[in-house]
Coordinates of C-alpha atoms and ligand atoms in Angstrom, one line a residue:
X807 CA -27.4 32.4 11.4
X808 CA -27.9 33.9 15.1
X809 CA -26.4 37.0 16.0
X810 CA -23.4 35.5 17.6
X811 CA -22.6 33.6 14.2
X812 CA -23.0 36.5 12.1
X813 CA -20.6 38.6 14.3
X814 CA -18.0 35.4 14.5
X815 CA -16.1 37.6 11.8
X816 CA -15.0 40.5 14.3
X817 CA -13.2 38.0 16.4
X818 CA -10.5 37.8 13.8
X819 CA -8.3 40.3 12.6
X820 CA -7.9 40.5 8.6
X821 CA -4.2 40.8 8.8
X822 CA -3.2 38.3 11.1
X823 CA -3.7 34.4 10.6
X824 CA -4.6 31.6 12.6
X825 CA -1.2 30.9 13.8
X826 CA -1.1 34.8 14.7
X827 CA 1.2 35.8 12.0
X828 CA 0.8 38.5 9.9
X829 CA -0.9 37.9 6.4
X830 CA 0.5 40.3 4.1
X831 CA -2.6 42.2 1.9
X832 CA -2.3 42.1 -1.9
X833 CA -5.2 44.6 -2.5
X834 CA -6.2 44.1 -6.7
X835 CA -5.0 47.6 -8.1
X836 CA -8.3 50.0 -8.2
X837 CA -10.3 51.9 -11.0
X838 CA -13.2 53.6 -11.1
X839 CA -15.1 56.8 -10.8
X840 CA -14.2 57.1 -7.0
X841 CA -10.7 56.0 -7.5
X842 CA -10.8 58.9 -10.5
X843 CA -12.1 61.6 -8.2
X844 CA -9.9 60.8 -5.2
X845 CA -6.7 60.6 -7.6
X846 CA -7.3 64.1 -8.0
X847 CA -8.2 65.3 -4.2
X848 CA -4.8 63.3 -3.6
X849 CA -2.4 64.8 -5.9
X850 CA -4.3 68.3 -5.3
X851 CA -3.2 67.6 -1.4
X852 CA 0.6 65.9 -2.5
X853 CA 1.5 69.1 -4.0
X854 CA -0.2 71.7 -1.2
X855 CA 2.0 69.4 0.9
X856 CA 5.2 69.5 -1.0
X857 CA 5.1 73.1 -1.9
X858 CA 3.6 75.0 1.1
X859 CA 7.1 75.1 3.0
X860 CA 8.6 76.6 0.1
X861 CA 6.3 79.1 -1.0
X862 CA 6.5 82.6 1.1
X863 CA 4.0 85.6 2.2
X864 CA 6.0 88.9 2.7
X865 CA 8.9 86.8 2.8
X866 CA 7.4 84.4 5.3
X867 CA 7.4 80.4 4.9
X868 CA 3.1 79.7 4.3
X869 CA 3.3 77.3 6.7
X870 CA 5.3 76.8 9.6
X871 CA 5.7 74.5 12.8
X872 CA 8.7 75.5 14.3
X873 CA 8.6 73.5 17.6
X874 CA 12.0 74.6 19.0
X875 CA 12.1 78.0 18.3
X876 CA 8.1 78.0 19.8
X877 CA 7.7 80.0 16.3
X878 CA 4.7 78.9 14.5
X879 CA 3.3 80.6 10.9
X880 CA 0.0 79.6 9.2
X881 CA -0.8 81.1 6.1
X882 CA 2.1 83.7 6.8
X883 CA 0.5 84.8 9.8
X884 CA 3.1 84.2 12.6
X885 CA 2.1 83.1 16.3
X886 CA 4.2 83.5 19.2
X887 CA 4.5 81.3 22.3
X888 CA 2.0 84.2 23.9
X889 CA -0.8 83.0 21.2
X890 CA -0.9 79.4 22.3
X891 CA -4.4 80.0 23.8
X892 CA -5.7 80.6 20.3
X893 CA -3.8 77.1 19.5
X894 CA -5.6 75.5 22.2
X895 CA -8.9 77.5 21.0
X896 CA -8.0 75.7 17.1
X897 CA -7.2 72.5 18.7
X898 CA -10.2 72.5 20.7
X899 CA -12.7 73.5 17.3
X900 CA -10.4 70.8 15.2
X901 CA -11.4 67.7 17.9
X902 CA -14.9 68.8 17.7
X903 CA -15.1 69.2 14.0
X904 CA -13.7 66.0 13.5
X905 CA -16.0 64.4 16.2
X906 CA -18.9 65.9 14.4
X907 CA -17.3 65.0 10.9
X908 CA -17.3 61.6 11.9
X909 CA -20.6 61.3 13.2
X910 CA -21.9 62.4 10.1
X911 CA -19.7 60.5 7.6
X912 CA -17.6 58.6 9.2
X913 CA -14.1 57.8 8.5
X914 CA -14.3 60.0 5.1
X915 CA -11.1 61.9 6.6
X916 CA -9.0 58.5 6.4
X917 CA -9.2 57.4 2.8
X918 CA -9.8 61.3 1.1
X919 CA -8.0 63.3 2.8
X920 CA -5.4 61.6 5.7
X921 CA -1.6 61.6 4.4
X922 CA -0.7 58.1 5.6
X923 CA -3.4 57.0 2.7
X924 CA -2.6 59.2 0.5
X925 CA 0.9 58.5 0.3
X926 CA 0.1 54.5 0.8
X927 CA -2.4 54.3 -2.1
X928 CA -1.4 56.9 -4.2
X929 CA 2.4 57.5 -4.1
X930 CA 3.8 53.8 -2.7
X931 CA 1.3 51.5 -3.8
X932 CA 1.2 52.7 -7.1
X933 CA 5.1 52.0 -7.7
X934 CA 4.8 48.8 -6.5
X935 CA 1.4 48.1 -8.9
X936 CA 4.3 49.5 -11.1
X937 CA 7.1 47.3 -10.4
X938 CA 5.4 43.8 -9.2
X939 CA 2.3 43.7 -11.0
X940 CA -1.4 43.8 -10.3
X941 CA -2.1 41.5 -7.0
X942 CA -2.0 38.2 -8.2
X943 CA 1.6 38.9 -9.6
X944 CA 2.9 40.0 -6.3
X945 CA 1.2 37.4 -4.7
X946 CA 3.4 34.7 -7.2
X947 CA 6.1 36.7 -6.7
X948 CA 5.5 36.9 -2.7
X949 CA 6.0 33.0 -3.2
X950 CA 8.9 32.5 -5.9
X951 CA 12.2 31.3 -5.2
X952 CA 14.6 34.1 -4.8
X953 CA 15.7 34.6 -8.4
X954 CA 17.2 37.0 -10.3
X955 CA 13.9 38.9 -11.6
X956 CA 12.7 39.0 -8.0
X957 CA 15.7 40.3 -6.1
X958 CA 15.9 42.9 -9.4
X959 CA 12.4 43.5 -9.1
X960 CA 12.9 44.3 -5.0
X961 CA 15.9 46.3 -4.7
X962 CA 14.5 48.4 -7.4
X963 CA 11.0 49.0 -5.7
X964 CA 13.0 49.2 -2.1
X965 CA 15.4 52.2 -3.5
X966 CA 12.4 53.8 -5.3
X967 CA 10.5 53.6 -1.7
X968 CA 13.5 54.9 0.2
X969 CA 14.4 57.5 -2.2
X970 CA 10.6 59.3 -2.0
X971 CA 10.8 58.7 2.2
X972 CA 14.0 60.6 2.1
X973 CA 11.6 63.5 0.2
X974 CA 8.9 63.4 2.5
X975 CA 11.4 63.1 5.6
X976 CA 12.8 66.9 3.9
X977 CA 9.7 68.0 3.5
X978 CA 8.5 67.3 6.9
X979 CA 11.6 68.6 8.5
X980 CA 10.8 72.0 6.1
X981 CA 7.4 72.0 8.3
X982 CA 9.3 71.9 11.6
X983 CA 12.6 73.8 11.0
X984 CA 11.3 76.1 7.8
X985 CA 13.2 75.7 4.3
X986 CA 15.6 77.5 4.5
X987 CA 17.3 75.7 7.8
X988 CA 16.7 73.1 5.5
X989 CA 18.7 73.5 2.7
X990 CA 21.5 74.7 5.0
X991 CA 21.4 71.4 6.0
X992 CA 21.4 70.2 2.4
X993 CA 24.1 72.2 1.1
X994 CA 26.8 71.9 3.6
X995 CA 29.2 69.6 4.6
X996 CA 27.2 66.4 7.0
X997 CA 30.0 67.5 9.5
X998 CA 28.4 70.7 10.1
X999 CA 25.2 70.1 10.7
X1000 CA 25.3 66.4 11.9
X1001 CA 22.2 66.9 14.1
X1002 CA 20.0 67.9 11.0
X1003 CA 21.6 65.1 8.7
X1004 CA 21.1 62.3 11.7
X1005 CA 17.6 63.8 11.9
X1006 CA 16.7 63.1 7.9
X1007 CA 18.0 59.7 8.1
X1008 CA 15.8 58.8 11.5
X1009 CA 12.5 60.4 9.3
X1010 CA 13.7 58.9 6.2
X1011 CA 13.8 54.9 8.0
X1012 CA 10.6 56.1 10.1
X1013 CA 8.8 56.8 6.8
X1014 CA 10.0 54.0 5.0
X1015 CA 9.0 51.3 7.7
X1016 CA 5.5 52.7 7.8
X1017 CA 5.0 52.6 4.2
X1018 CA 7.0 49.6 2.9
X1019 CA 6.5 47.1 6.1
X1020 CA 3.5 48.4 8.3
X1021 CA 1.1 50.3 5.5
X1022 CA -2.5 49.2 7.3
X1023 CA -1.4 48.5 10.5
X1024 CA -1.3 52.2 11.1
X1025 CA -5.1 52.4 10.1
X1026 CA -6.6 49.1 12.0
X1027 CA -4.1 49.3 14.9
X1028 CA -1.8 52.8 16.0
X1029 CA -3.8 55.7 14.8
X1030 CA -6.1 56.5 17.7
X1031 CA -8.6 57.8 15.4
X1032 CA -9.0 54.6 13.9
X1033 CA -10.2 52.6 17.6
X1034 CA -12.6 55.8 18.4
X1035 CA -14.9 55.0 15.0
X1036 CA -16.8 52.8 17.6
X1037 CA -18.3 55.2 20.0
X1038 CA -18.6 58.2 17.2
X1039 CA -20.3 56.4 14.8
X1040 CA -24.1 55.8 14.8
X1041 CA -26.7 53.8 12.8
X1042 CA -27.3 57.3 10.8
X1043 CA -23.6 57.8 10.5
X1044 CA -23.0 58.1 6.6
X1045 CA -20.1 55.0 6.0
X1046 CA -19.3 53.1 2.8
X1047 CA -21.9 50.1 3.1
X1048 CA -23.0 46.6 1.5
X1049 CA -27.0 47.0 1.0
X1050 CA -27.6 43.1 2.4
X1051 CA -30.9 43.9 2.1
X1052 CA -30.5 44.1 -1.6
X1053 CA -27.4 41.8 -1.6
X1054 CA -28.6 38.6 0.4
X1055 CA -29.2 35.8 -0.4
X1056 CA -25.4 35.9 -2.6
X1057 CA -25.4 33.5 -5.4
X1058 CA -22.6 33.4 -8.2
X1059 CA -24.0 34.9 -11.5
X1060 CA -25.6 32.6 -14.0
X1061 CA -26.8 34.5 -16.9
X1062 CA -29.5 32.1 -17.8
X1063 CA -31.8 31.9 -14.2
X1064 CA -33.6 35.2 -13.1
X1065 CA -32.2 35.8 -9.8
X1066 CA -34.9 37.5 -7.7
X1067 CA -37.6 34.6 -9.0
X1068 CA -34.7 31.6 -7.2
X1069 CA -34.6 34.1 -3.5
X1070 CA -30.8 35.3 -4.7
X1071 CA -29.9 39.1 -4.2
X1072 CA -28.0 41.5 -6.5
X1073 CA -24.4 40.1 -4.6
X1074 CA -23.1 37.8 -7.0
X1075 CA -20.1 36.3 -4.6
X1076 CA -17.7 37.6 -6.8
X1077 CA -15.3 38.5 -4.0
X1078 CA -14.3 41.7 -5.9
X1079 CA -15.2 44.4 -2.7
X1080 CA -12.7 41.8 -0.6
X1081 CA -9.8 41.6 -3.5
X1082 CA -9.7 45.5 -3.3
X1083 CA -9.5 46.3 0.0
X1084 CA -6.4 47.7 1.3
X1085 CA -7.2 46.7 4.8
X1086 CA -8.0 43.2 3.6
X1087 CA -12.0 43.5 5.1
X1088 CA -15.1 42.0 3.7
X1089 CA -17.3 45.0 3.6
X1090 CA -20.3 42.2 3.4
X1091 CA -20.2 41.6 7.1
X1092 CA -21.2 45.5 8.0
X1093 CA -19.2 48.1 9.1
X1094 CA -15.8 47.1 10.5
X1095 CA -13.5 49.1 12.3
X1096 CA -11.0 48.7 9.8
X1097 CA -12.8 50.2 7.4
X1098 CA -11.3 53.5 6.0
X1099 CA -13.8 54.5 3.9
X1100 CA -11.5 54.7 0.6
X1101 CA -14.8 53.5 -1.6
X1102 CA -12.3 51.2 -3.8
X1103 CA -14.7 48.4 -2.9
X1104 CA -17.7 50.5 -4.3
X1105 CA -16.0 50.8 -7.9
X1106 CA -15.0 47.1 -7.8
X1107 CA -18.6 46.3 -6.9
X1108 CA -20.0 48.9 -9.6
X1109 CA -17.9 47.4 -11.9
X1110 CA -19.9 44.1 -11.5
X1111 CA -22.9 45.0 -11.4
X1112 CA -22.9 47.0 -14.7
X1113 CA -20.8 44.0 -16.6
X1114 CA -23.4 41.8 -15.2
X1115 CA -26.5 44.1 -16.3
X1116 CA -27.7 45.0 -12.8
X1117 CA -28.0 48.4 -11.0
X1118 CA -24.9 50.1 -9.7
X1119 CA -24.8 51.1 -6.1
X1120 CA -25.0 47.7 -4.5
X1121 CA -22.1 49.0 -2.3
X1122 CA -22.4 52.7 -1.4
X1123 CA -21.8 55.5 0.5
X1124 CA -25.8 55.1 2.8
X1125 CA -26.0 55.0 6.5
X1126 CA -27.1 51.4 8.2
X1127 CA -30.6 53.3 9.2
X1128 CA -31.2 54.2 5.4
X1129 CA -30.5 50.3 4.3
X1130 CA -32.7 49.4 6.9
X1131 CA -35.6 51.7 6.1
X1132 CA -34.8 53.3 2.8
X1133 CA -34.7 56.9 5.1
X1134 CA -32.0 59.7 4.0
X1135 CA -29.8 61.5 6.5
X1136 CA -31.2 62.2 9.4
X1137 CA -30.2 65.5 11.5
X1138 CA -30.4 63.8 14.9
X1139 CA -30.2 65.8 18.4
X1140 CA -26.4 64.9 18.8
X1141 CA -25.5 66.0 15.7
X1142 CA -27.7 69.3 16.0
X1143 CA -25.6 69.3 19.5
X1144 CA -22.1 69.2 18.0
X1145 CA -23.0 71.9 14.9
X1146 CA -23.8 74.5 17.4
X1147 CA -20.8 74.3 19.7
X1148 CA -18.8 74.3 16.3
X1149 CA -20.5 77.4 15.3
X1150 CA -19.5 79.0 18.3
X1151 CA -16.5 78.0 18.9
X1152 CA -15.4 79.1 15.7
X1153 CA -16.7 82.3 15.8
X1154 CA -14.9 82.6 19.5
X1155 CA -12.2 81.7 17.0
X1156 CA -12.8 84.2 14.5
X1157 CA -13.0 87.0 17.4
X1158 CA -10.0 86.2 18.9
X1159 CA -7.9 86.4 15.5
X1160 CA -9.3 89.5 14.7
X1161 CA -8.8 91.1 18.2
X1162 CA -5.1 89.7 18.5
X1163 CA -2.8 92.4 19.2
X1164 CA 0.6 92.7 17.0
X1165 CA 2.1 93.6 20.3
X1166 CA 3.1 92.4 23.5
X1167 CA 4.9 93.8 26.5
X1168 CA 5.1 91.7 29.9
X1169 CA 7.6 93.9 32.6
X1170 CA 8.7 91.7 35.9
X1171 CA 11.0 93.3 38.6
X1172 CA 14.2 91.8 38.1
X1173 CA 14.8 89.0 39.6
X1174 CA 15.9 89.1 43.8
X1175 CA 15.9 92.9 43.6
X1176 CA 13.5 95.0 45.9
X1177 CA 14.9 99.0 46.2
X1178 CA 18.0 101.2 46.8
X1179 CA 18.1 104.5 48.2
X1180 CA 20.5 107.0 47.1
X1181 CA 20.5 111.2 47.9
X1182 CA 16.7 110.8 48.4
X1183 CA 15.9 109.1 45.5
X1184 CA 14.2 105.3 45.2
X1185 CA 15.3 103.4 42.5
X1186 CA 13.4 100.0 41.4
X1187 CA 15.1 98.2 38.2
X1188 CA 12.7 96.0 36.0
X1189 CA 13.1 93.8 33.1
X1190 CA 10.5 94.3 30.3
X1191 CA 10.1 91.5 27.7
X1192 CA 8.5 93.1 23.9
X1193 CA 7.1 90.8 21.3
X1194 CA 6.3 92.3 18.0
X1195 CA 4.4 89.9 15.4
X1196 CA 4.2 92.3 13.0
X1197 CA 7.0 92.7 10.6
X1198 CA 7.7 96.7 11.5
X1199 CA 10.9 97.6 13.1
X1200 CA 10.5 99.6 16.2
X1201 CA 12.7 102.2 18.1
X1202 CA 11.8 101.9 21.5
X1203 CA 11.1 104.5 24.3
X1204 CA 9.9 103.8 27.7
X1205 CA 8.0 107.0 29.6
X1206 CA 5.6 106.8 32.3
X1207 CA 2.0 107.7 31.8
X1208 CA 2.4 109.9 35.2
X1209 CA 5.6 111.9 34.7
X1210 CA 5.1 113.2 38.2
X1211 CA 5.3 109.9 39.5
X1212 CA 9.5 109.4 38.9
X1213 CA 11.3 108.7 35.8
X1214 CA 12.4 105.8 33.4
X1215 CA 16.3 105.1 32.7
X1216 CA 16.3 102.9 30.0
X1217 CA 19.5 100.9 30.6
X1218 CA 20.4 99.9 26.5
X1219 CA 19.7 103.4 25.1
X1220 CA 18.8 102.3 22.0
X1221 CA 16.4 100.0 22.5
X1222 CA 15.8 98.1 18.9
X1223 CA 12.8 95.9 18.3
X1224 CA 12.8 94.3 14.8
X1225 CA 10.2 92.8 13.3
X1226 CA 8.9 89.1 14.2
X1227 CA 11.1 89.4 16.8
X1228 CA 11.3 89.2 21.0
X1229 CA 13.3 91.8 23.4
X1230 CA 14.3 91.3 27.1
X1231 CA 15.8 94.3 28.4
X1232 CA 16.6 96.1 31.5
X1233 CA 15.4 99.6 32.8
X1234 CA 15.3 101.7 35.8
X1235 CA 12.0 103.5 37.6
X1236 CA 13.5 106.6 39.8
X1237 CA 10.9 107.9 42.0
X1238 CA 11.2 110.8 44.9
X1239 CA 11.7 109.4 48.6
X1240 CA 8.1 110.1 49.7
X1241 CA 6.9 108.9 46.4
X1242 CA 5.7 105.2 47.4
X1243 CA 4.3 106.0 51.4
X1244 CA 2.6 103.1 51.5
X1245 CA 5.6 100.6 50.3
X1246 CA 4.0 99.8 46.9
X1247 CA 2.3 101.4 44.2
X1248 CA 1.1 100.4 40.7
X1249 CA 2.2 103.0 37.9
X1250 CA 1.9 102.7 34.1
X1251 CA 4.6 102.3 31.7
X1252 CA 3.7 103.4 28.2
X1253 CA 5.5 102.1 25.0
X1254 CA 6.7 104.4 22.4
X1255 CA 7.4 102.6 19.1
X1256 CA 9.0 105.3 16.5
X1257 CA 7.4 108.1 18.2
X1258 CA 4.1 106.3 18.4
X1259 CA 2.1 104.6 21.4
X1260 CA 2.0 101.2 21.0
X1261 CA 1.2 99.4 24.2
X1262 CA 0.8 100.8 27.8
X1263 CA 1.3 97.9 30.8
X1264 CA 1.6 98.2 34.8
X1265 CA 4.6 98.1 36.9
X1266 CA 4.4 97.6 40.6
X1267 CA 7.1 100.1 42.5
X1268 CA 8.3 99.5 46.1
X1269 CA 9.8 101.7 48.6
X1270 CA 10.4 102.5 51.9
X1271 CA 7.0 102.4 54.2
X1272 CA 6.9 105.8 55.8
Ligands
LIG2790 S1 -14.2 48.1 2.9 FE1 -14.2 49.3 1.1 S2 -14.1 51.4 1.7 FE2 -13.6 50.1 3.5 S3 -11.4 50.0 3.4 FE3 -12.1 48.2 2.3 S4 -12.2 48.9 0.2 FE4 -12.0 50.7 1.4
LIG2791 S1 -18.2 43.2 -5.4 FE1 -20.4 43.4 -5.1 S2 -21.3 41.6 -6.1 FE2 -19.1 41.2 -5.8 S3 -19.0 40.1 -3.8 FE3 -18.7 42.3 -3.4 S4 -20.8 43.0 -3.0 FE4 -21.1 41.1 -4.0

């Protein structure tokens, strides 16, 4: 075969037929050690997932993502609107660590660790393995006549599938809105909080479609992650891989010949690594986009080769340099590249967590005011706005650091700052006639909290030019 031939196979897509339609994947259920150690990363992850909006630090939901309230918690540690820098700082570290995650081993992320696998493979799949039988059952079912033990068989599967979207379309609305919003939402009547209720139903259809009709289109064709595999990957990249060199020439088993003697490989053409694969791929013809890395097809292949007496490993987790040269993992310049802007960039992040303040004052002249003049004295009015992350409750006082400068008339008295909570308020700078000569002057407002400094910030004041 030349080159041209041997790629022929990326011009078709696995899921869609000649005529263009889509062919629906029966993947054979999986075992294995792989499928073994991922069940438990997965349900390790299901129940972080399910749990984390319901668990609390000093009364704090663990994790938070409250988009319209601009009120974000992570690990109980809440972030304002004013820490969205250290949000761009994360984002920034999480693109690079996933760059350099890939480049290293691949698309790992996607069948370990990503929920729309997890939930696919472990949660959905499972019910229907449940339901309709191991693949070649589903696929005679997939063609029998619409009887009674089929319709049973798919309204119960259907409800079962709607029934665990509506619990993933709670608990992702208990990421965005926090728990307790939540079960507001739950417990009383639809009529009072239609918005929420309407909101459940959208996520609950959203969820369901994804899982129960579109399942690996997400993978090969919407997640963006998915299409950038071929400009992050490498031929030291580490990816689930067929060992051809090992494999070719594939010849069906036949106990009684000695294969390597007759020119066949290890690869007895038992189609096995194809009947697995969830995204309907043959693994044989090198690494494919579609490709998640879930390592089902190296269990089924394992499976094969010890029933058939030869060595395990046929299929593994090796990069395409180390088939072709029998080399291990190579630290390259990119990937030495990529590990030290990760380094620093996380120690920027570390820095910036440590050094971020629990306070924040911000104080604007308010708004289309300049000065007024009254028995010699220049008044300026201002609007300060306080932020307090920490969980204290503050009495506020306003004084300026230069008394002889003029003085502060706070217009609410009592100025009351709870805890994880913003302020806007309104106060007054008086100042003596001559006090401003030159029209504007910077002075500093300092910020009592109970009796103690907590933040000092600049005010401009403008008077008359003399
Ligand atoms: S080729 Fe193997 S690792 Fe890749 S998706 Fe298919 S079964 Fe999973
Ligand atoms: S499971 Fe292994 S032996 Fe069977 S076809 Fe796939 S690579 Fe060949």
């Amino acid at each position: 075969m030349n080159e041209i031939e041997e790629d022929e196979f990326r011009n078709r897509i696995a899921t869609v037929g000649e005529d263009g339609k889509r062919l629906w994947i029966f993947p054979k259920k999986p075992s294995g050690k792989f499928f073994n150690y991922r069940k438990i990363v997965s349900y390790g992850l299901l129940i972080f997932l399910f749990l984390a909006p319901h668990l609390r630090v000093n009364g704090k939901q663990l994790i938070l993502f409250n988009l319209l309230e601009r009120k974000f918690i992570i690990f109980g540690k809440v972030f304002w609107p004013q820490d969205l820098w250290l949000f761009a700082l994360t984002l920034i570290i999480g693109v690079v660590f996933v760059i350099l995650f890939t480049i290293i081993y691949g698309r790992l992320f996607c069948g370990w660790v990503c929920p729309q696998t997890i939930f696919m493979e472990m949660i959905f799949r499972r019910i229907e393995y449940w339901i309709e039988g191991d693949y070649t059952h589903q696929k005679k079912l997939a063609k029998a006549p619409w009887n009674r033990d089929k319709i049973l068989k798919k309204i119960a599967k259907h409800s079962i599938f709607w029934v665990i979207s509506f619990l993933i379309a709670n608990t992702f609305l208990a990421y965005i809105i926090g728990s307790d919003e939540l079960w507001k939402i739950q417990s009383s009547p639809i009529s009072e909080h239609l918005g929420g209720f309407i909101a459940i139903i959208i996520f609950t259809t959203v969820f369901y479609i994804v899982f129960s009709r579109l399942r690996e289109q997400v993978c090969t064709t919407i997640c963006p992650y998915g299409r950038l595999q071929g400009v992050l990957l490498d031929g030291n990249t580490m990816v689930v891989a067929y060992n051809y060199i090992r494999g070719e020439n594939r010849a069906k088993f036949n106990k009684k010949e000695e294969r390597a003697t007759l020119g066949k490989g290890d690869c007895i053409d038992c189609n096995q690594c194809v009947n697995v694969c969830p995204t309907g791929i043959d693994i044989r013809n090198g690494t494919q986009l579609e490709c998640v890395n879930c390592t089902a097809c190296i269990d089924a292949c394992d499976h094969m080769m010890d029933s058939v007496g030869l060595q395990k490993g046929l299929i593994g987790f090796q990069s395409e340099n180390g088939i072709k040269t029998g080399t291990k993992f190579q630290w390259t310049r990119r990937v030495k590249s990529y590990t030290v802007l990760l380094i620093v960039l996380f120690a920027l992040l570390v820095i910036s967590l440590l050094s971020r303040k629990d306070f924040e004052a911000t104080i604007f002249r308010q708004r289309g005011s300049t000065f007024q003049i009254e028995n010699g004295i220049v008044t300026n009015v201002f609007e300060i706005n306080l932020t307090n992350k920490s969980s204290e409750n503050y009495k506020i006082k306003l004084i300026l650091d230069d008394p002889s400068k003029g003085e502060i008339e706070q217009v609410v008295k009592k100025m009351e700052l709870n805890g994880e909570s913003m302020l806007k308020e309104r106060f007054i700078i008086r100042f003596p006639f001559k006090g401003v000569s030159t029209g504007r002057e910077k002075v500093t407002v300092n910020i009592y909290g109970n009796g103690k400094l907590i933040e000092s910030t600049d005010a401009k004041l403008i008077g008359p030019i003399l």
